[in-house]
Amino acid sequence: MNLLDIRNLQVVFKTTTKPVHAVNGVSFHLDVGEILGVVGESGSGKSQMTFAMVGLHSKNAKVSGQALFEGVDLLELNEGELERIRATQIAMIFQNPMTALNPYLRISDQMAEILTFHQGMLKSQALMHCIHMLDVVQIPDAKNRLRMYPHEFSGGMRQRVLIAMALLCQPRILIADEPTTALDVTVQAQIVELLKNIRQEFGTAIILITHDLGLVAGMTDRIVVMYGGQVMESGTTESIFSSPEHPYTTALLDAVPRLDRDSDSLSVIAGDPLDVRDRWKGCPFEPRCEYHLPMCLQTRPPIETANGRIRACHVDRNLIGK
Amino acid sequence: MNLIQRTNFEFSARDEDHRSLWQDALIRFRRNRAASASVLVLALIAIYSIFGPTLSGWTTEEIDWSVIGSVETMGKPSGIHYFGTDELGRDLFTRTAIGTRISLIVGLIGALIAVFVGTLYGAIAGYFGGKLDNVMMRFVDVAMSIPYMFVLILMLVVFGRSIVLLFIGIGLVSWLDMARIVRGQTLSIRTREFVENAVVSGVLPFFIILRHIVPNLLGIVIVYATLLVPNIILYESFISFLGLGVQEPNTSLGALISSGSSQMQYGTLWQLAFPLFFFVITLFGFFFAGDGMRDALDPKDRL
Amino acid sequence: MAFYITRRILVAVPTILALIVFSFIIMYLAPGSPFAGERPLPEATLANIEALYGLNRPFYEQVFRYVWNIVVHFDFGPSLVYRDRSVSEIIAQGFPVTLTYGFLSFIVAVSVGVVLGVVAALRQNSWLDYLAVGVSIGAQVLPNFVMAPILVLTFTLWLGWLPGGGWQGGELPYLILPVIALSTSFMASIARITRSSMLEVLNADFIFTVRAKGLPKRRWVLRHALKPAMLPVISYLGPTFVGLITGSVVIDIYFSTGGIGQYFVNAAINRDYSLIMGITILTGTLTVVFNLLVDIAYAWIDPRIRY
Ligand SMILES: Nc1ncnc2c1ncn2[C@@H]1O[C@H](COP(=O)(O)OP(=O)(O)OP(=O)(O)O)[C@@H](O)[C@H]1O
Ligand SMILES: [Mg+2]
């Protein structure tokens, strides 16, 4: 059994105008101790998908499908049951460490409350644990740092605090939603190292959400490529990079800067990013796809599964990237 | 590292195309039913305040001797006195119209003064920034922490109670909020490209403020001016309620409410009811119109 | 924090002095002698008073003397209308009354307003929310001088439940109408501010982190959302205080409580300068002190501004 099995997940937002189909039938799975990368540009529904899994979606969202965590469908659980799973089984860290911490409470209070609530620890005992966790994420002088307020930490330090906070109850899954986007490049690398170590040390499975293929290349085992709330392609990191089989993936790869290419020929995917308020019958990437066929406009591409890879595209796989 | 294009959604909202911005705002405003209705109601109130005295055929000071002595019965609203009379036998339809007129005038002129002073002050502080800004805003902070109503009354007493001083006084104590808002807005406009260009090409600060900053403040200034009018009407009514504002034979809504409420134990409730009705409706009108404008000009900032 | 408080005090003290000097200058600039009022004083008295104020001295000396008397002796001079009483005596008599119902009104406005606002935000778009929003919009146009007659009309003249004026040493029935009349519009504003700031906090990024920790809603609302949601309310306490002080003038007049406001208006009508100035300076000082406390409370909640 997979640790996490997402089946045909849909998230639709009711708005005053048209409904927004933010996540549109997504399926993937996550194994124990695995690092899975979810890649896609802004607005492709990556965050909403994970929010829906743990019941953090906003009130105007309607979620359907299945999200099986160790065989239990998270979407069927009530609020109280979900609360017990959050932080203890599935923890999350978010994109912007500058705003993710409560600015009005000390770090110690924000961390310790997790342990006192979920594990019934005494405050003093919980604080010891927190110091230990801050050591794990390599925050120097953890004992004193614990008493500080968030604004006294730098962005990278705050992200470490958030990671430490997420790991306090040793969750099975850590969902990291663009954990490095808001940080500068050297700090990014440190956070990536840290996440890798954590998988090593605690065996935590990580879902790493990002725009940045470069980041994914170095640390994930498998990749899911999303566009317009749908999975375009998924497979092992190696296979996706060496032989992309979806036009969107190739476009993404072309957009990554590389040393072996002239720096001003960086390509940007042509066309406007998708507005999810329009829902096509066909493939969401069709308007920007350089391979597009007449049928792409009419029918949604079937999901093909072959040698561990999944893709949704009408174009013959052998034509792509050539 | 992210080289994939981000949504260009944000840019279209900040389009520099002014005409379409205002047209959009107008469309949004019209769609807001409470706001459009308020404008209509305010227009009707204004018409009443201008033509009311002519319609009734009575002047403010004219006394209907036939009702004196039995105002509770003879002074009731009727075909002769549409809103009844006050305890001195003066026609209330006329007096309410005059009172409304005075209140509206005080509100509008007071708001104009406050907007003028506040906009200039805020734009200067925001444009030059630095030490000057610091000192100027510190002063606003200090001035804001003073119960200005007392100071205003002190001034009215010392310099004599006149309606002109009332205008100026209320206007001068109401500009502080305006200055703050305008300053904040100016700070962000300052960094925009067209202002930088003007600075680089050596245009004098005075002209930059007048040509480039103030026109871009127009939206927010109009919204806050609209919300300022009812507040100033409130101040004026407060002072007149205490008998320290507009003097007889002139009157304002506050003075009418005051005399109406002092007469209510004699059963002449219309004396309170009509001025109160116009007071409440006028304030509601301005508040809803102002809210509607804010939503229309800045659709993100609801409530 | 200590540094922050010191800094604030260093601003507050000159503000109060400036207020005193400013009031004095206005009086100094008044056309004619301030004592040549509508009721002419006997020559001898006039000379006495002018000597007392040192009106024949240079301006700076007069200012200094005035400030000195107030700050050191709490002496605003004699009242010009209530001949045999000093301004300080009048204040000592009227002020406790105003303070009593003013304080109660403050408590009512803040506690009811905050509870209403929080509940409305937590149950956005429920009937309770609509009620709170409706009340707060309605009360915008019901300032104290409108509330007072309406309340008296309803509860005194029609229902006969409560006295429409008087004080009686502050017995409960005499307090109810003044407190409601004075607090309603502020209660409504506070409810509106609380509601919108609470809604904003509920949408803040860090609330996501908090919810992802799996704490039950009641717990995280109290622990994480309430404090930041209170910040705009705390900023509004200063204006509320000013509004209550100002409104108390109407209440004192309308309900004949014998409070300070009644003296103030009488003084204004009779051009009793020393009394007007005394009351203006007193309320100004109280306001500045109150704002100082508000600033400290704000800094206590928000660790980022304790510099
Ligand atoms: N409450 C909501 N109501 C309506 N639409 C929403 C709501 N929340 C999110 N959306 C829409 O859902 C879509 C998917 O958003 P999501 O945040 O999942 O994108 P993302 O892939 O995480 O993008 P990013 O990389 O910018 O974080 C977006 O177009 C967004 O506008
Ligand atoms: Mg996201």
PDB file of C-alpha atoms and ligand atoms in Angstrom, chain A residues 47 95 177-178, ligand 2:
ATOM      1  CA  SER A  47      -1.131  24.582  -3.415  1.00  0.00           C
ATOM      2  CA  GLN A  95       6.090  29.474   0.613  1.00  0.00           C
ATOM      3  CA  ASP A 177       5.005  24.326  -0.615  1.00  0.00           C
ATOM      4  CA  GLU A 178       7.690  26.283  -2.442  1.00  0.00           C
TER       5      GLU A 178
HETATM    6 MG    MG D   2       1.054  27.942  -4.331  1.00  0.00          MG
END
